[in-house]
Amino acid sequence: IITRAEDDTYEAFSQTITGGLVITAADYPVSVVADKETMRGAGTVKLTADSTVDEIKVTGIVCSDDSIKPTKNEDGTYSVSLPNATKTYIFTAQIDGDLSNYGEGTASCTVSVSRKKSSSSSSDTSAPTYGVNTGKTENGKISVTPAKAEAGEKVTIKATPDSGYQLDKVTVKDKDNSNVKLTKVNDDEYTFTMPKGKVSVDATFVQKDAADDNSAAEKSKVIKLQIGSRIVNVDNEAVIYDTAPVIRNDRTLVPIRIVTETLGGKVDWNGATKEVTLHIDGKEIKMTVGKTLEKYGVAPVIIDGRTFVPVRFVADELGATVAWDDATKTVTITKIEK
């Protein structure tokens, strides 16, 4: 028997179902389409982002390369200029609205650019390439692809440990001996964006038993939340929560109760003052719904009866690290427990 109370949209009703009832999520409502999926050389790409339902709004488009900023046109489309460099870009729609009633989907598209060399003269006037030097390693080997790359091009580092060993650490230094940011793909693979000038790559390998001893004192709690999904993944186990993280005004907001309690804390709610108190790691953190958190420029909000805070608040106040995957719109929260 299905019943529904009267509200501003529907009259009250009660319906008896005989037999089976199958409830399926609606089709994912947002799409992002580029007028060019591949390009040779520099050029402009036009992006169209649409939502098929009124309550889900597209508020903007972001690129996997932070230096690339799509510009909104008068007709609601977006334009972006891409440089003459071999690279693949992922463009993802920023969404305002609750996607929990919709099936899985990805509001993104990819555009691949291949560098175009000048053929107007005998000399090559294309962008310069820089070398990637690998240092001598013991107990394993490393390889880089490509061995030379333009500034802004992605370089992949792959490690091959000897038997009984595993990769311990990888560092990349630029021409000024400053660290280059690495992105971990898996335990034996990393990528980085080539700077201007040559770089050097070094790696160390350790025995597996020694690496296990070093990490035995540390345990981590990993929480994964996807925008619009009520499925929360805690240490690779799925838990269905009663609300989903959202994006509001270009900020990712997460339900604070499930995050805090999963990390070993406690949440108290004062309905009279609309004050939330978090107890975690011996600390007491207070905040008020509707009152701006000065450090973050946004106030906690109540959505579907739950208090939401910016994800950066979690990282700073609860002692966790936060990673964002644009392609899947997934937030990964990790806290090391010693």
Coordinates of C-alpha atoms in Angstrom, one line a residue:
I1 CA 0.0 0.0 0.0
I2 CA 1.4 3.3 -1.1
T3 CA 0.1 6.5 0.6
R4 CA 1.1 10.1 0.3
A5 CA 0.1 13.1 2.4
E6 CA -1.3 16.2 0.7
D7 CA 1.2 19.0 0.0
D8 CA 1.5 22.0 -2.3
T9 CA 2.0 19.9 -5.4
Y10 CA -0.1 16.7 -4.9
E11 CA -3.4 15.8 -3.3
A12 CA -3.4 13.0 -0.8
F13 CA -3.8 9.5 -2.1
S14 CA -3.6 5.8 -1.2
Q15 CA -3.0 3.0 -3.7
T16 CA -3.0 -0.7 -3.2
I17 CA -0.5 -2.6 -5.4
T18 CA -1.2 -6.3 -6.1
G19 CA 1.9 -8.2 -7.2
G20 CA 5.3 -6.7 -7.8
L21 CA 6.3 -3.1 -7.8
V22 CA 9.5 -2.0 -9.5
I23 CA 10.8 1.5 -8.8
T24 CA 13.7 2.7 -11.0
A25 CA 15.7 5.9 -10.9
A26 CA 15.0 8.5 -13.6
D27 CA 17.5 8.9 -16.4
Y28 CA 20.5 11.1 -15.5
P29 CA 19.3 14.6 -16.4
V30 CA 22.5 16.5 -17.3
S31 CA 24.7 16.3 -20.3
V32 CA 27.8 18.1 -21.6
V33 CA 28.6 18.1 -25.3
A34 CA 31.6 19.6 -27.2
D35 CA 31.3 20.6 -30.8
K36 CA 34.8 19.1 -31.4
E37 CA 36.0 16.0 -29.6
T38 CA 39.5 16.1 -31.3
M39 CA 41.6 19.0 -32.5
R40 CA 44.9 19.4 -34.3
G41 CA 46.6 22.5 -33.0
A42 CA 45.2 25.4 -31.1
G43 CA 41.5 26.4 -31.4
T44 CA 38.2 27.2 -29.8
V45 CA 35.7 24.7 -28.6
K46 CA 32.0 25.3 -28.0
L47 CA 30.4 23.5 -25.1
T48 CA 26.7 22.9 -24.5
A49 CA 25.5 21.9 -21.0
D50 CA 21.8 21.0 -20.7
S51 CA 19.5 19.7 -17.9
T52 CA 16.2 18.0 -18.8
V53 CA 14.5 18.9 -15.5
D54 CA 13.8 22.3 -14.0
E55 CA 14.9 21.5 -10.5
I56 CA 18.4 20.6 -11.6
K57 CA 20.4 23.6 -12.8
V58 CA 23.8 23.8 -14.6
T59 CA 25.7 26.7 -13.0
G60 CA 28.9 26.5 -14.9
I61 CA 31.6 24.3 -16.5
V62 CA 35.0 23.5 -15.1
C63 CA 38.1 22.0 -16.8
S64 CA 40.4 19.3 -15.5
D65 CA 43.2 21.8 -16.2
D66 CA 42.7 24.7 -13.7
S67 CA 44.4 27.1 -16.1
I68 CA 41.6 26.6 -18.7
K69 CA 38.5 28.7 -17.9
P70 CA 35.4 28.2 -20.1
T71 CA 33.5 31.5 -20.8
K72 CA 29.7 31.6 -20.9
N73 CA 28.1 33.0 -24.0
E74 CA 24.9 35.0 -24.4
D75 CA 23.0 31.9 -25.8
G76 CA 23.9 29.8 -22.7
T77 CA 26.7 27.8 -24.3
Y78 CA 30.3 28.0 -23.2
S79 CA 33.5 28.7 -25.2
V80 CA 37.1 27.8 -24.4
S81 CA 40.4 28.4 -26.2
L82 CA 42.8 25.4 -26.1
P83 CA 46.6 25.8 -26.8
N84 CA 48.7 24.0 -29.3
A85 CA 49.9 21.2 -27.1
T86 CA 49.2 17.4 -27.0
K87 CA 46.7 17.0 -24.1
T88 CA 43.3 15.7 -23.2
Y89 CA 40.9 17.9 -21.3
I90 CA 37.8 16.9 -19.3
F91 CA 35.0 19.4 -19.1
T92 CA 32.5 18.8 -16.2
A93 CA 29.2 20.6 -15.5
Q94 CA 28.7 22.2 -12.1
I95 CA 25.3 21.2 -10.9
D96 CA 22.9 22.8 -8.4
G97 CA 20.1 20.4 -7.3
D98 CA 19.4 17.0 -5.7
L99 CA 20.4 14.1 -8.0
S100 CA 19.4 11.3 -5.6
N101 CA 16.3 10.4 -7.6
Y102 CA 18.3 9.9 -10.8
G103 CA 20.3 7.0 -12.2
E104 CA 24.1 7.0 -12.6
G105 CA 25.6 9.3 -15.2
T106 CA 28.5 11.7 -15.8
A107 CA 28.0 15.3 -16.8
S108 CA 31.2 15.7 -18.6
C109 CA 32.9 15.3 -22.0
T110 CA 36.5 15.1 -23.3
V111 CA 38.4 17.1 -25.9
S112 CA 41.8 15.8 -27.2
V113 CA 44.3 18.1 -28.7
S114 CA 47.3 17.0 -30.7
R115 CA 50.1 19.5 -31.2
K116 CA 50.5 20.8 -34.7
K117 CA 54.0 21.5 -36.1
S118 CA 54.7 24.4 -38.4
S119 CA 55.3 23.3 -42.0
S120 CA 55.7 26.8 -43.5
S121 CA 59.5 26.6 -43.3
S122 CA 62.3 24.0 -42.8
S123 CA 62.5 24.9 -39.1
D124 CA 60.1 23.6 -36.5
T125 CA 58.6 26.6 -34.7
S126 CA 56.4 24.5 -32.4
A127 CA 56.6 24.6 -28.7
P128 CA 59.9 23.4 -27.1
T129 CA 60.2 20.1 -25.4
Y130 CA 62.1 19.4 -22.2
G131 CA 63.9 16.3 -21.0
V132 CA 62.9 14.0 -18.1
N133 CA 65.9 12.5 -16.4
T134 CA 65.7 9.4 -14.2
G135 CA 68.2 8.9 -11.4
K136 CA 69.8 5.6 -10.6
T137 CA 67.6 3.3 -8.4
E138 CA 68.3 0.2 -6.3
N139 CA 65.9 -2.7 -5.9
G140 CA 63.7 -1.6 -8.7
K141 CA 63.4 0.4 -11.9
I142 CA 61.4 3.4 -13.1
S143 CA 60.3 4.5 -16.6
V144 CA 58.8 7.7 -17.8
T145 CA 56.6 8.4 -20.8
P146 CA 57.3 10.5 -22.8
A147 CA 61.0 11.0 -22.2
K148 CA 60.6 14.6 -23.6
A149 CA 57.5 16.7 -23.2
E150 CA 56.2 20.2 -23.7
A151 CA 55.3 22.4 -20.8
G152 CA 51.7 21.5 -19.7
E153 CA 51.9 17.9 -21.1
K154 CA 51.2 15.0 -18.8
V155 CA 54.1 12.7 -18.0
T156 CA 53.6 9.2 -16.6
I157 CA 56.0 7.5 -14.2
K158 CA 55.9 3.7 -13.8
A159 CA 57.8 1.8 -11.2
T160 CA 58.8 -1.9 -11.4
P161 CA 60.0 -3.2 -8.0
D162 CA 62.3 -6.1 -7.8
S163 CA 61.0 -9.3 -6.2
G164 CA 60.4 -8.8 -2.5
Y165 CA 60.4 -5.0 -2.7
Q166 CA 57.8 -2.3 -3.2
L167 CA 57.9 1.4 -4.2
D168 CA 58.4 3.6 -1.1
K169 CA 58.7 7.2 -2.5
V170 CA 58.8 9.1 -5.8
T171 CA 60.0 12.7 -6.1
V172 CA 60.2 15.0 -9.2
K173 CA 62.3 18.2 -9.1
D174 CA 62.2 21.0 -11.6
K175 CA 65.2 23.0 -13.0
D176 CA 65.1 25.1 -9.8
N177 CA 65.2 22.0 -7.6
S178 CA 61.7 22.6 -6.4
N179 CA 59.2 19.7 -6.0
V180 CA 56.8 19.1 -8.8
K181 CA 53.2 18.0 -7.8
L182 CA 52.5 14.3 -8.4
T183 CA 49.2 12.6 -8.9
K184 CA 48.9 9.0 -7.8
V185 CA 47.3 6.6 -10.2
N186 CA 48.1 3.4 -8.3
D187 CA 50.8 2.0 -6.0
D188 CA 53.3 1.8 -8.9
E189 CA 52.2 4.6 -11.2
Y190 CA 52.2 8.5 -10.9
T191 CA 51.7 11.4 -13.3
F192 CA 52.7 15.0 -13.3
T193 CA 52.4 18.1 -15.5
M194 CA 55.6 19.0 -17.3
P195 CA 56.9 22.5 -16.2
K196 CA 59.0 24.8 -18.3
G197 CA 62.5 23.3 -18.2
K198 CA 63.9 19.8 -17.6
V199 CA 63.0 17.7 -14.6
S200 CA 64.6 14.9 -12.6
V201 CA 62.8 11.8 -11.3
D202 CA 64.0 9.8 -8.3
A203 CA 62.5 6.8 -6.6
T204 CA 63.3 4.6 -3.6
F205 CA 62.2 1.0 -3.0
V206 CA 62.0 -0.9 0.3
Q207 CA 61.4 -4.4 1.4
K208 CA 57.8 -5.3 1.7
D209 CA 58.1 -6.5 5.3
A210 CA 59.9 -3.2 6.3
A211 CA 57.2 -1.2 4.6
D212 CA 54.5 -3.1 6.4
D213 CA 56.3 -2.5 9.8
N214 CA 56.5 1.2 9.1
S215 CA 52.8 1.5 8.3
A216 CA 51.5 -0.9 11.0
A217 CA 51.2 2.0 13.5
E218 CA 48.9 3.8 11.2
K219 CA 45.3 3.0 10.1
S220 CA 43.3 5.0 7.8
K221 CA 39.5 5.6 7.5
V222 CA 38.4 6.3 3.9
I223 CA 35.0 7.8 3.1
K224 CA 33.9 8.3 -0.5
L225 CA 30.8 10.4 -1.4
Q226 CA 29.5 11.1 -4.9
I227 CA 27.5 14.2 -5.8
G228 CA 23.9 13.3 -6.0
S229 CA 24.3 9.7 -4.6
R230 CA 23.1 8.5 -1.2
I231 CA 25.5 5.6 -1.3
V232 CA 28.5 6.3 1.0
N233 CA 31.5 4.1 0.7
V234 CA 33.3 3.5 4.0
D235 CA 36.5 1.5 3.8
N236 CA 35.2 -0.1 0.6
E237 CA 31.8 -1.0 2.2
A238 CA 28.7 0.7 0.8
V239 CA 26.3 2.3 3.2
I240 CA 23.0 3.9 2.1
Y241 CA 22.5 7.3 3.8
D242 CA 19.3 9.4 3.7
T243 CA 20.8 12.3 1.8
A244 CA 23.5 13.0 -0.8
P245 CA 26.3 15.6 -1.1
V246 CA 25.5 18.6 -3.4
I247 CA 27.2 21.5 -5.2
R248 CA 25.9 24.9 -4.2
N249 CA 27.4 28.1 -5.5
D250 CA 30.4 26.3 -6.9
R251 CA 31.1 24.7 -3.5
T252 CA 30.9 21.0 -2.6
L253 CA 28.8 20.5 0.5
V254 CA 28.7 17.2 2.5
P255 CA 26.4 16.0 5.3
I256 CA 28.4 16.6 8.4
R257 CA 26.8 13.9 10.7
I258 CA 27.8 10.8 8.7
V259 CA 31.3 12.1 8.1
T260 CA 31.9 13.0 11.7
E261 CA 30.4 9.8 13.2
T262 CA 32.3 7.6 10.7
L263 CA 35.6 9.3 11.7
G264 CA 34.8 8.4 15.4
G265 CA 33.2 11.7 16.5
K266 CA 29.8 12.7 17.8
V267 CA 27.3 15.3 16.7
D268 CA 24.9 17.2 18.9
W269 CA 22.0 19.4 17.6
N270 CA 20.3 22.3 19.4
G271 CA 17.0 22.9 17.6
A272 CA 16.3 26.1 19.5
T273 CA 19.5 27.8 18.6
K274 CA 20.1 25.9 15.4
E275 CA 23.6 25.2 16.7
V276 CA 25.6 22.1 15.8
T277 CA 28.4 20.8 18.1
L278 CA 31.0 18.3 16.9
H279 CA 33.0 16.3 19.4
I280 CA 36.1 14.6 17.8
D281 CA 39.6 13.9 18.9
G282 CA 39.1 15.7 22.2
K283 CA 38.0 18.9 20.4
E284 CA 34.6 20.6 20.5
I285 CA 33.6 22.5 17.3
K286 CA 30.5 24.7 17.3
M287 CA 28.7 26.2 14.3
T288 CA 25.3 27.7 13.6
V289 CA 23.2 27.0 10.6
G290 CA 22.9 30.1 8.5
K291 CA 25.9 31.8 10.1
T292 CA 28.9 32.2 7.8
L293 CA 32.0 30.3 8.7
E294 CA 34.5 33.2 8.2
K295 CA 37.4 30.9 7.2
Y296 CA 35.3 29.3 4.4
G297 CA 33.1 32.2 3.3
V298 CA 29.9 30.0 3.5
A299 CA 27.4 29.1 6.2
P300 CA 26.2 25.6 7.2
V301 CA 22.8 24.8 5.6
I302 CA 20.0 22.4 6.2
I303 CA 19.1 20.2 3.2
D304 CA 16.4 17.5 3.6
G305 CA 16.7 17.8 7.4
R306 CA 20.4 17.3 7.5
T307 CA 23.2 19.8 8.2
F308 CA 25.7 20.3 5.3
V309 CA 29.1 22.0 5.5
P310 CA 31.8 22.8 2.8
V311 CA 34.1 19.8 2.3
R312 CA 37.1 21.9 3.0
F313 CA 35.7 22.3 6.6
V314 CA 36.1 18.6 7.0
A315 CA 39.7 18.6 6.0
D316 CA 40.7 21.5 8.2
E317 CA 38.6 20.9 11.3
L318 CA 38.3 17.1 11.5
G319 CA 41.9 16.4 10.8
A320 CA 41.3 14.6 7.5
T321 CA 42.5 15.0 3.9
V322 CA 40.1 15.6 1.0
A323 CA 40.5 14.6 -2.7
W324 CA 38.2 15.6 -5.5
D325 CA 37.7 13.6 -8.7
D326 CA 36.1 15.9 -11.4
A327 CA 35.4 13.0 -13.8
T328 CA 33.2 11.1 -11.3
K329 CA 32.3 14.0 -9.1
T330 CA 33.5 12.0 -6.1
V331 CA 34.9 13.3 -2.8
T332 CA 37.3 11.1 -0.9
I333 CA 37.9 11.8 2.7
T334 CA 40.9 10.1 4.4
K335 CA 41.9 10.3 8.1
I336 CA 45.0 8.6 9.4
E337 CA 44.5 7.0 12.9
K338 CA 47.6 6.2 14.9

